[in-house]
Tab-separated table of N, CA and C in Angstrom:
chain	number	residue	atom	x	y	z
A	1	UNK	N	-30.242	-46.265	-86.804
A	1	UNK	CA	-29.193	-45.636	-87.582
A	1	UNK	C	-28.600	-46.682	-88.540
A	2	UNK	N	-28.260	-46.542	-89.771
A	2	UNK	CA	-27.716	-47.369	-91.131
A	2	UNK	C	-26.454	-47.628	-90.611
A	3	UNK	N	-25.760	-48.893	-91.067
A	3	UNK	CA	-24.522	-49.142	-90.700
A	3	UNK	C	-23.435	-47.838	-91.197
A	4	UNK	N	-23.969	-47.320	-92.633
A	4	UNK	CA	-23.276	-46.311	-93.242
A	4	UNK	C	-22.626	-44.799	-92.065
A	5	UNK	N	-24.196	-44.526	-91.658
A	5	UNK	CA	-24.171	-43.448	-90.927
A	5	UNK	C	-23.615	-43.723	-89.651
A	6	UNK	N	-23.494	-44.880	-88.871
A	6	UNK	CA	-22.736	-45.106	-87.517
A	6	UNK	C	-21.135	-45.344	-87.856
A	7	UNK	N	-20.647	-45.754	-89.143
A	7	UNK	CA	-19.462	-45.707	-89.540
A	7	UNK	C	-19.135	-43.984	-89.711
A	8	UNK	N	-19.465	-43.151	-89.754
A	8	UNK	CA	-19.283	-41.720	-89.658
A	8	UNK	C	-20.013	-40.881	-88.890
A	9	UNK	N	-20.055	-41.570	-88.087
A	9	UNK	CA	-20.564	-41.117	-86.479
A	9	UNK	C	-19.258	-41.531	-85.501
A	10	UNK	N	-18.251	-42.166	-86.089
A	10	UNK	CA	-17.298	-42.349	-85.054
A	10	UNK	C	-16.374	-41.498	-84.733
A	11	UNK	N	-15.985	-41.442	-83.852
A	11	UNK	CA	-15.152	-40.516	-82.915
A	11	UNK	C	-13.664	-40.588	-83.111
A	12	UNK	N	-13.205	-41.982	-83.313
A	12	UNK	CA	-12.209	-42.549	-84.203
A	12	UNK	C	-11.672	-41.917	-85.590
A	13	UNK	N	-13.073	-42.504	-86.047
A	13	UNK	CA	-12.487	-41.923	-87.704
A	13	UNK	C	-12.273	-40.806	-87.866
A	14	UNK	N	-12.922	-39.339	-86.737
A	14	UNK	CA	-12.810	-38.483	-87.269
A	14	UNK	C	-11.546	-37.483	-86.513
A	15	UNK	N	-11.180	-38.011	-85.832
A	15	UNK	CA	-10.416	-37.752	-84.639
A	15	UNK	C	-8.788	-36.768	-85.732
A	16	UNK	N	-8.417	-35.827	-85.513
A	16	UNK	CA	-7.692	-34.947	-86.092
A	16	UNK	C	-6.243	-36.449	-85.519
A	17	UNK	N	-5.940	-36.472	-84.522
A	17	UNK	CA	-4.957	-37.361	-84.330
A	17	UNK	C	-4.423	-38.523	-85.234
A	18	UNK	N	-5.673	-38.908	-86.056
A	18	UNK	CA	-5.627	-39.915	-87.100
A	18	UNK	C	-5.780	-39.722	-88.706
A	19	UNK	N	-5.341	-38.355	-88.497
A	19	UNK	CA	-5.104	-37.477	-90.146
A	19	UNK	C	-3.879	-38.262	-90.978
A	20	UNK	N	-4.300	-38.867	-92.240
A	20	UNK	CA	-3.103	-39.415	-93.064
A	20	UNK	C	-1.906	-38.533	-93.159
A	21	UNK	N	-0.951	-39.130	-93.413
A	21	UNK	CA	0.693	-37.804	-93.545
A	21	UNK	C	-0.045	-37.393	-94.997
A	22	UNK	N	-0.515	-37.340	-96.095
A	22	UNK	CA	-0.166	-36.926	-97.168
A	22	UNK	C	-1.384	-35.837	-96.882
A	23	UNK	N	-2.775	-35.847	-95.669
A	23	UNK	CA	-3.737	-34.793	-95.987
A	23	UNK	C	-3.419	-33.512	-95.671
A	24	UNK	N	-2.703	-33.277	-94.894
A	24	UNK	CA	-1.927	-31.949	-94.681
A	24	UNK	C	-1.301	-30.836	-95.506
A	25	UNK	N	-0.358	-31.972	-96.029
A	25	UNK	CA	0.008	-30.921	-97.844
A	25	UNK	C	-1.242	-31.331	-98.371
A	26	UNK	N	-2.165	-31.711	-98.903
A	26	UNK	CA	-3.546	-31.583	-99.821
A	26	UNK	C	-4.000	-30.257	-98.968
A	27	UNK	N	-4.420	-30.112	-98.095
A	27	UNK	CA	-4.886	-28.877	-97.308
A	27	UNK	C	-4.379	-27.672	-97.993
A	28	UNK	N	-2.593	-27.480	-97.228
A	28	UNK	CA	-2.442	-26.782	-97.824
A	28	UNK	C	-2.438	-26.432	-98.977
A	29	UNK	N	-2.201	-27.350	-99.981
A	29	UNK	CA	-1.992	-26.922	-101.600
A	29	UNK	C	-3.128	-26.109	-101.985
A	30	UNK	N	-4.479	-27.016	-101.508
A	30	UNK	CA	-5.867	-26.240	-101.894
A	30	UNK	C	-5.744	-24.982	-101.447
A	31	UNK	N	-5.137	-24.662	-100.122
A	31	UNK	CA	-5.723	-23.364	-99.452
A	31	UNK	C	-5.059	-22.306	-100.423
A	32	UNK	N	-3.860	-23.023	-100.777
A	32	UNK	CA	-3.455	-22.014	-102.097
A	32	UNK	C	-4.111	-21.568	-103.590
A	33	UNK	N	-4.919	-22.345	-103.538
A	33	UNK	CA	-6.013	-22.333	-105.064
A	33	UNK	C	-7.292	-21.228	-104.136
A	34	UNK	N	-7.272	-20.564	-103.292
A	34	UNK	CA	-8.543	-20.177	-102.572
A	34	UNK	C	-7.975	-18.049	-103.145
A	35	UNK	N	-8.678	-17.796	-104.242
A	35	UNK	CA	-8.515	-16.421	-104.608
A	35	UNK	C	-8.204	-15.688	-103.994
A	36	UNK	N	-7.547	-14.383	-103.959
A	36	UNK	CA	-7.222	-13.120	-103.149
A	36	UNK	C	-8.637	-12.712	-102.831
A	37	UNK	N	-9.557	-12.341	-103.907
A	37	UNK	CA	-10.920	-11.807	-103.691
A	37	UNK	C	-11.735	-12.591	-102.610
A	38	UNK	N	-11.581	-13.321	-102.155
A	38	UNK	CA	-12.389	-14.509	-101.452
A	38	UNK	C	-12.765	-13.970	-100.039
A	39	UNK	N	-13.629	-13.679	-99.531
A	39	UNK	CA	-13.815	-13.089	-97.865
A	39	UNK	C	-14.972	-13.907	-97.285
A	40	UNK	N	-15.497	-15.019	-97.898
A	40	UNK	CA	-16.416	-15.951	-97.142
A	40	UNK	C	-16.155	-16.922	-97.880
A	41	UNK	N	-16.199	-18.600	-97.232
A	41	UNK	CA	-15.948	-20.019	-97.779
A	41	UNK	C	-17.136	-20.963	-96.663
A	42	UNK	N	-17.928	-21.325	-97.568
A	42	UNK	CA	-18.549	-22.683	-97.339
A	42	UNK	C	-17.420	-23.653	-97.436
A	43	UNK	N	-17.262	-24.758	-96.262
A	43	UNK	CA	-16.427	-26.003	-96.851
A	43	UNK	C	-17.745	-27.101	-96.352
A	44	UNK	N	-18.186	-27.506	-97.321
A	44	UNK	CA	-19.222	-28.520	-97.578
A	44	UNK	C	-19.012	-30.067	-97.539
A	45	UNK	N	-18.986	-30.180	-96.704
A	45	UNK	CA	-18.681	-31.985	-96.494
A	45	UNK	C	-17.079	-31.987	-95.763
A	46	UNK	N	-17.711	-30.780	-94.963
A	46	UNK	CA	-15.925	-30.471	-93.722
A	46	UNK	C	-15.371	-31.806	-93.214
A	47	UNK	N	-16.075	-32.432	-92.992
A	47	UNK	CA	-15.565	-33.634	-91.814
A	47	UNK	C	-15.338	-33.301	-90.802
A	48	UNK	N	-13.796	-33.725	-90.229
A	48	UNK	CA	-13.552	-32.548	-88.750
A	48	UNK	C	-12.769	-31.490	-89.107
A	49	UNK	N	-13.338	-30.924	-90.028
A	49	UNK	CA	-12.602	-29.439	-90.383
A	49	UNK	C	-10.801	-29.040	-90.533
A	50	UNK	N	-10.866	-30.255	-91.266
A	50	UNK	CA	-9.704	-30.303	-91.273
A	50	UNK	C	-8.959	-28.884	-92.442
A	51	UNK	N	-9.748	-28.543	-93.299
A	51	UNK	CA	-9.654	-27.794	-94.477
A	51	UNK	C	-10.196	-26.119	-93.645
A	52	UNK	N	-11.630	-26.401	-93.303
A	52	UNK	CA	-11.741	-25.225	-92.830
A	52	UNK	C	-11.178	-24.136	-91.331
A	53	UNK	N	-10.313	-25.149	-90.594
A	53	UNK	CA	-9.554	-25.372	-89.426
A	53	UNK	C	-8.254	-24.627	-90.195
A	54	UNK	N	-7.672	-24.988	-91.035
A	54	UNK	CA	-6.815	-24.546	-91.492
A	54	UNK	C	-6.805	-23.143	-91.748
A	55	UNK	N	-7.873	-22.468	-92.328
A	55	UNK	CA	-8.079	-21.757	-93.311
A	55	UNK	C	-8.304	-20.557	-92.173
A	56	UNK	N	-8.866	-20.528	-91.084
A	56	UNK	CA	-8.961	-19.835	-90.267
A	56	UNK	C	-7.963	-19.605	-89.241
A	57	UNK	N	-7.050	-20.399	-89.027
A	57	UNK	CA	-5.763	-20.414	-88.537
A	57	UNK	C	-4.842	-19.413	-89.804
A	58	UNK	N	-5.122	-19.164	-91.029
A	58	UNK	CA	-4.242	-19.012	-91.837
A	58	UNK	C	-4.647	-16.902	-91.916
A	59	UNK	N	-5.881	-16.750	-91.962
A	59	UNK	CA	-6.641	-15.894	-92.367
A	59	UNK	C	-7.659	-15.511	-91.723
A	60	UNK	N	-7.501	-14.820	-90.497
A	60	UNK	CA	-8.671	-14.823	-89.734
A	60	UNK	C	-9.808	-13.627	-90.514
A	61	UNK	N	-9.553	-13.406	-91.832
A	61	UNK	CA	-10.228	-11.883	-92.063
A	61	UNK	C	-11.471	-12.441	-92.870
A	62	UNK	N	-11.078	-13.954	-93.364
A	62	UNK	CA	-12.354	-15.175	-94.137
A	62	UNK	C	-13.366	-15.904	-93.517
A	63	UNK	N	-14.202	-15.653	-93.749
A	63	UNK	CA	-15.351	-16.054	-92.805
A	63	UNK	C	-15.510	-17.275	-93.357
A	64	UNK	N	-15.396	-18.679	-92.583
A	64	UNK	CA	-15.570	-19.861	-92.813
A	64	UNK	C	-16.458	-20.565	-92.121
A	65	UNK	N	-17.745	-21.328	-92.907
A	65	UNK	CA	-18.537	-22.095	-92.171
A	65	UNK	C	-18.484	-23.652	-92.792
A	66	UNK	N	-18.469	-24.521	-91.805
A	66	UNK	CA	-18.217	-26.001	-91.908
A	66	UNK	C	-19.646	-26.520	-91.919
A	67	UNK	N	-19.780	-27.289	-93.137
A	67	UNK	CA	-21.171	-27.967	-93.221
A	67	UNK	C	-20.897	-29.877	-93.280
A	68	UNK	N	-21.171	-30.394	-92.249
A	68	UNK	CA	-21.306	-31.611	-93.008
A	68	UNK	C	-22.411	-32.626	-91.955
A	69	UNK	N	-23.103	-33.938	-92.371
A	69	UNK	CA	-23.819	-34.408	-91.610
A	69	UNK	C	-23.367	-34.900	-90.637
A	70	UNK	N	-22.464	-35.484	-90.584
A	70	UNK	CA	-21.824	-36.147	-88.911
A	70	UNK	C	-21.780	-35.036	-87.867
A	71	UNK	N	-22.308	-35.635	-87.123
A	71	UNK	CA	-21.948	-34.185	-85.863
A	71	UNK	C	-20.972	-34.853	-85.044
A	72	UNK	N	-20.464	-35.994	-84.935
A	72	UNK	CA	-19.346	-36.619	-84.368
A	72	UNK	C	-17.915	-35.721	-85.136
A	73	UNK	N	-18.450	-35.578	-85.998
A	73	UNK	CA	-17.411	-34.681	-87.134
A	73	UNK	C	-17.315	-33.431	-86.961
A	74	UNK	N	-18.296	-32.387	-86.567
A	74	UNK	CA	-18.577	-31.403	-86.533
A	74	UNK	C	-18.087	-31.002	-85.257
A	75	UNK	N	-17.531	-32.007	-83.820
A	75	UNK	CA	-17.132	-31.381	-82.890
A	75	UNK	C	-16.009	-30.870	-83.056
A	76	UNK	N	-14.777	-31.139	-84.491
A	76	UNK	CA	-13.668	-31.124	-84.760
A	76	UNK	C	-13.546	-29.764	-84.806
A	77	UNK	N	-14.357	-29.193	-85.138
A	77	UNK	CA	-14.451	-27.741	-86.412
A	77	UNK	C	-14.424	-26.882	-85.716
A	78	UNK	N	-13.244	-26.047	-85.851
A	78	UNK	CA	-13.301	-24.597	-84.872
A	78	UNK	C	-13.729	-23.732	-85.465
A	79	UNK	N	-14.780	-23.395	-86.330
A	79	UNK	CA	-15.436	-22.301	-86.688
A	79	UNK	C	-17.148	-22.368	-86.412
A	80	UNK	N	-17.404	-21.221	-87.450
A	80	UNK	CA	-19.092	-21.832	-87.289
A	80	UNK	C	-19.126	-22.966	-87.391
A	81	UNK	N	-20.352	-23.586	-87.481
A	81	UNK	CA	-20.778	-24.804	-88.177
A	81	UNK	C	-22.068	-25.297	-88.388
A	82	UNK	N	-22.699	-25.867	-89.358
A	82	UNK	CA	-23.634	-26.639	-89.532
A	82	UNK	C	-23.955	-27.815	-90.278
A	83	UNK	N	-24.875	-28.530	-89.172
A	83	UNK	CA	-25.472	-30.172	-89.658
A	83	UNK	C	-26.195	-29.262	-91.140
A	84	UNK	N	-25.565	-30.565	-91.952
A	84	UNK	CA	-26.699	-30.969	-93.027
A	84	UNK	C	-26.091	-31.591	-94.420
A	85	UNK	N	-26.617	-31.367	-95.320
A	85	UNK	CA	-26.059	-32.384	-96.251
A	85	UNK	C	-25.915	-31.497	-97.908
A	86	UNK	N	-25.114	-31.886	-98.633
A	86	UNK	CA	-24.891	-31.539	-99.816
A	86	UNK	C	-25.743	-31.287	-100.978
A	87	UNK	N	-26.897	-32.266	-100.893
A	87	UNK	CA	-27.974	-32.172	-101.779
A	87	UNK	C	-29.123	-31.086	-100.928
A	88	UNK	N	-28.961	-30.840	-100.004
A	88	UNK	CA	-30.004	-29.556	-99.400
A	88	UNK	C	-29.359	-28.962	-98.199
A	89	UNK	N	-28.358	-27.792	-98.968
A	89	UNK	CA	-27.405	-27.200	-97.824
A	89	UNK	C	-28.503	-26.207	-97.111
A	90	UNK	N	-27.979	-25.979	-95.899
A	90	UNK	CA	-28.642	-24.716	-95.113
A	90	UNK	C	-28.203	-23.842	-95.097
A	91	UNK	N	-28.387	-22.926	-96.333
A	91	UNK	CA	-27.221	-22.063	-96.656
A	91	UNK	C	-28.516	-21.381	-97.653
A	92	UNK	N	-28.028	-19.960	-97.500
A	92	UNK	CA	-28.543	-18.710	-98.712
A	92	UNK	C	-28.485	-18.959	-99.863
A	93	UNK	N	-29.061	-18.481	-100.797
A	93	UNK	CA	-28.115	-18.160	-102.306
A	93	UNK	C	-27.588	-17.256	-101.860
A	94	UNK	N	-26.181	-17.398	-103.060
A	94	UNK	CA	-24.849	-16.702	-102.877
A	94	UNK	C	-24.838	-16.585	-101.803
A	95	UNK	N	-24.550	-16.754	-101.248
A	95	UNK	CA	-23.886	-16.436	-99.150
A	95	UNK	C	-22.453	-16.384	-98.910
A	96	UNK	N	-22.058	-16.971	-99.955
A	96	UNK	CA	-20.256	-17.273	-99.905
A	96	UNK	C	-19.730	-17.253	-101.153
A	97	UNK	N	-18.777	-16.468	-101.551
A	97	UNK	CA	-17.928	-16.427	-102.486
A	97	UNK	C	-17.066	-17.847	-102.912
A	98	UNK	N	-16.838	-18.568	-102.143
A	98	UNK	CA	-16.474	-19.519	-102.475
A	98	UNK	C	-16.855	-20.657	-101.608
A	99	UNK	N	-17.142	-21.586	-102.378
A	99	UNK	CA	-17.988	-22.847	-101.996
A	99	UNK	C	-17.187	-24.126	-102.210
A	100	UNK	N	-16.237	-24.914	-101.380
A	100	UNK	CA	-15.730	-26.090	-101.303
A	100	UNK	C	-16.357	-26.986	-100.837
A	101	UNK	N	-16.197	-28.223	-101.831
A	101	UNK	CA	-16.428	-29.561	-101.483
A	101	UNK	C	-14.900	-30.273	-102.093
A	102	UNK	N	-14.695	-30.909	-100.931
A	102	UNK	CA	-13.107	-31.344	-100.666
A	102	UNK	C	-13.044	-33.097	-100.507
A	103	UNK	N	-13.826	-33.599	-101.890
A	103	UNK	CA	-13.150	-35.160	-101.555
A	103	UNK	C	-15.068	-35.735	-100.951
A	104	UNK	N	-15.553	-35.159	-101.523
A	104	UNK	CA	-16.903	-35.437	-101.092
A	104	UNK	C	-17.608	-36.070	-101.952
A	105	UNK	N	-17.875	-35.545	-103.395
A	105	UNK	CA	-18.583	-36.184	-104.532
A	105	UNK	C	-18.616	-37.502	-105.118
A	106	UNK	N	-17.067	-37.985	-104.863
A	106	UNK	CA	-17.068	-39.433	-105.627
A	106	UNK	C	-18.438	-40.358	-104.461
A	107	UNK	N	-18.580	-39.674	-103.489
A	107	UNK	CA	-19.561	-40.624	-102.649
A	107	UNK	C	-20.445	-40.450	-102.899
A	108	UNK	N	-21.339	-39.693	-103.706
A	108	UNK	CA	-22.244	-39.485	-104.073
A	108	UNK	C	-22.946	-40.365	-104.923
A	109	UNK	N	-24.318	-40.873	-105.173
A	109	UNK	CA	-24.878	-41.131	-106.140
A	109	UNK	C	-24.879	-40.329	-107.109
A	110	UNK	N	-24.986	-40.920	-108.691
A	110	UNK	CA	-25.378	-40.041	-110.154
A	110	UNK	C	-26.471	-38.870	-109.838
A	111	UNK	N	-27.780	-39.299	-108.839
A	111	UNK	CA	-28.532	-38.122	-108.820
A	111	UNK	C	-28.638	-37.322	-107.863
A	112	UNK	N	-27.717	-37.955	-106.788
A	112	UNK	CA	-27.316	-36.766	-105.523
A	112	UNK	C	-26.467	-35.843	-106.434
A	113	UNK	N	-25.416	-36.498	-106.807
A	113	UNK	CA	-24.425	-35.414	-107.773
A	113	UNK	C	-24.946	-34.399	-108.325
A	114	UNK	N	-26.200	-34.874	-108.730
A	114	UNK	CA	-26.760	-33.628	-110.189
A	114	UNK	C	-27.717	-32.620	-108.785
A	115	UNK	N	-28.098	-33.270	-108.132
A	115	UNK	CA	-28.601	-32.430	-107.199
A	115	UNK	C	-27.466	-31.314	-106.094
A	116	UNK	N	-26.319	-32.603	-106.030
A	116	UNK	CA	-24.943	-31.241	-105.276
A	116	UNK	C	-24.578	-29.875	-106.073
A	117	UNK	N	-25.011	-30.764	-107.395
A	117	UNK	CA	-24.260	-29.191	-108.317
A	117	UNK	C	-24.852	-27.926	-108.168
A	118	UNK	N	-26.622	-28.510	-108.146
A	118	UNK	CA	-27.408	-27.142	-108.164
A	118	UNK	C	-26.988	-26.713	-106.642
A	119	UNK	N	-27.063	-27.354	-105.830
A	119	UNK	CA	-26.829	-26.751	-104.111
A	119	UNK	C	-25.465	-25.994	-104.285
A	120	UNK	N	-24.365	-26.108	-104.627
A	120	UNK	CA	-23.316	-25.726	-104.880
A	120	UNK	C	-23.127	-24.284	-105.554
A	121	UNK	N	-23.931	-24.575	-106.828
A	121	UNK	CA	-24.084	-23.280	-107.603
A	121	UNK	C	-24.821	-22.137	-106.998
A	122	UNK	N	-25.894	-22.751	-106.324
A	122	UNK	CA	-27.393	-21.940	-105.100
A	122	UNK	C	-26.437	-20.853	-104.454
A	123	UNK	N	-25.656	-21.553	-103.486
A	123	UNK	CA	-25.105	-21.224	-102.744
A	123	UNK	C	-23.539	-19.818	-103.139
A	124	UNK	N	-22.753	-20.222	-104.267
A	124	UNK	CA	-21.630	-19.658	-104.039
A	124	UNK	C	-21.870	-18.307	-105.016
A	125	UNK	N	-21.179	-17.633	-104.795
A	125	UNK	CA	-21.052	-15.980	-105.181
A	125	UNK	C	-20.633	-16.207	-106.414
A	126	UNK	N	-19.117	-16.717	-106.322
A	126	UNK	CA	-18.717	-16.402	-107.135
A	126	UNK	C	-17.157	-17.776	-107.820
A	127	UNK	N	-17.222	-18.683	-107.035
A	127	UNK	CA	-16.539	-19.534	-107.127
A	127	UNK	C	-17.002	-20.961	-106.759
A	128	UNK	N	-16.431	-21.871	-107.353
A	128	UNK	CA	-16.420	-23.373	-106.772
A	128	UNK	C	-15.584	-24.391	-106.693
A	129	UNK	N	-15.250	-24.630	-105.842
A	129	UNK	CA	-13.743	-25.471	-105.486
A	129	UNK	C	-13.975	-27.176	-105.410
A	130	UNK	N	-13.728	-27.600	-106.222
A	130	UNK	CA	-14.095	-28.950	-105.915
A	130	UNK	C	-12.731	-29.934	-105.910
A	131	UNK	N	-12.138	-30.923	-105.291
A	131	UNK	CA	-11.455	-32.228	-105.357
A	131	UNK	C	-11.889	-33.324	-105.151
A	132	UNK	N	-11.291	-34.301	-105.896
A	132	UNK	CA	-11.782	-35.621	-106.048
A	132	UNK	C	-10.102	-36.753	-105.759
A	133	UNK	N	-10.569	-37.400	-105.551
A	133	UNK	CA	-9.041	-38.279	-104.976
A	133	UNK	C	-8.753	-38.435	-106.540
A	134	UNK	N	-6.936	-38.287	-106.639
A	134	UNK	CA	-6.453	-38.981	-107.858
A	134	UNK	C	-5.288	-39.763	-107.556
A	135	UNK	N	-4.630	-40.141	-108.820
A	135	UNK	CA	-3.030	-40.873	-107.826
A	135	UNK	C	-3.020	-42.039	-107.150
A	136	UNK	N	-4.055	-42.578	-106.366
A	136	UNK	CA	-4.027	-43.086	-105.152
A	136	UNK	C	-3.488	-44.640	-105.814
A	137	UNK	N	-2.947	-44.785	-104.522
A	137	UNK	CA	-2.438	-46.328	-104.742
A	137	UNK	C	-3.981	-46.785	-104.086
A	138	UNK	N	-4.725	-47.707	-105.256
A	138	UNK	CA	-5.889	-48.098	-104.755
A	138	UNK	C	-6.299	-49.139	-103.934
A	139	UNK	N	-4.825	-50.316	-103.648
A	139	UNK	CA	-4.892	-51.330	-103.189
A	139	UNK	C	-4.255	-50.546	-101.262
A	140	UNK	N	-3.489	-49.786	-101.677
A	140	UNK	CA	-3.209	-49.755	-99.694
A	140	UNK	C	-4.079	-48.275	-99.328
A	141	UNK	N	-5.330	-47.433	-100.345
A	141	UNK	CA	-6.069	-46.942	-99.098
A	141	UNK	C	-7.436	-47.740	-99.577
A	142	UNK	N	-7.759	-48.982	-100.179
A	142	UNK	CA	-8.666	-49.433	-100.357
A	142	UNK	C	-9.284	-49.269	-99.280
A	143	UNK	N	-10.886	-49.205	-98.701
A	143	UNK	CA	-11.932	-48.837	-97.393
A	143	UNK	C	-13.151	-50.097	-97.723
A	144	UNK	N	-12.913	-50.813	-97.063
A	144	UNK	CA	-14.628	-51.908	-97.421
A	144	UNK	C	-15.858	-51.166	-96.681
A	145	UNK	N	-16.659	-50.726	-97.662
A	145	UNK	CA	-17.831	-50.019	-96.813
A	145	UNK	C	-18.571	-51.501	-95.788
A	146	UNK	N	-19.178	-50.847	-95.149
A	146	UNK	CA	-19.768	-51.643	-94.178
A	146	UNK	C	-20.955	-52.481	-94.783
């Protein structure tokens, strides 16, 4: 296993107990950008479902499935769920009206990216929700990859 992938294999990092104070309002704010029309959501690069955890607590009438590769991550997620990855989701075309990726892309390579978009587009009905970190004080959540 890559140092990358055992750094998000931990149980630690993904642990709901160790959620920043500011990701909670981000949650919610998004869940407010999520359409009236909306009755199925991919959240694509869930982590421990922190977004799609929400969303089903909020709305049980939205069918939410959590996709991301960590399965250390995936024990978080109280909904469906499935292993796999952004550049080759396991997912239908159109299957979901709306398709989130929440803070996922800046990790991406230039040609994973161009490859998330088509998986993204594959996949959603009729929407696509994307965030990217802004704002951030870059020196106190700076992260040294491994």
């Amino acid at each position: 296993m890559k140092s990358e992938q055992k750094y998000y294999e931990s149980d630690t990092f993904w642990n709901p107990k160790n959620i920043k104070p500011g990701e909670r309002e981000r949650i919610i704010d998004t869940y407010k950008l999520i359409p009236k029309d909306v009755t199925s959501i991919a959240d694509i690069g869930c982590g421990n479902g922190i977004f799609a955890n929400y969303i089903v607590k909020k709305n049980k009438k939205i069918k939410v499935v959590g996709v991301d590769e960590s399965i250390s991550a995936l024990k978080y997620v109280n909904t469906q769920k499935k292993e796999g990855n952004i550049i080759s989701l396991p997912l239908k075309d159109q299957e979901f009206d709306l398709v989130a990726a929440l803070e996922v892309i800046e990790h991406l390579s230039v040609e994973d990216y161009r490859l998330a978009q088509k998986e993204l587009a594959r996949v959603s009905k009729k929407y696509i929700l994307i965030s990217v970190p802004n704002n951030e004080n870059l020196r106190s959540n700076c992260i040294e990859c491994p």
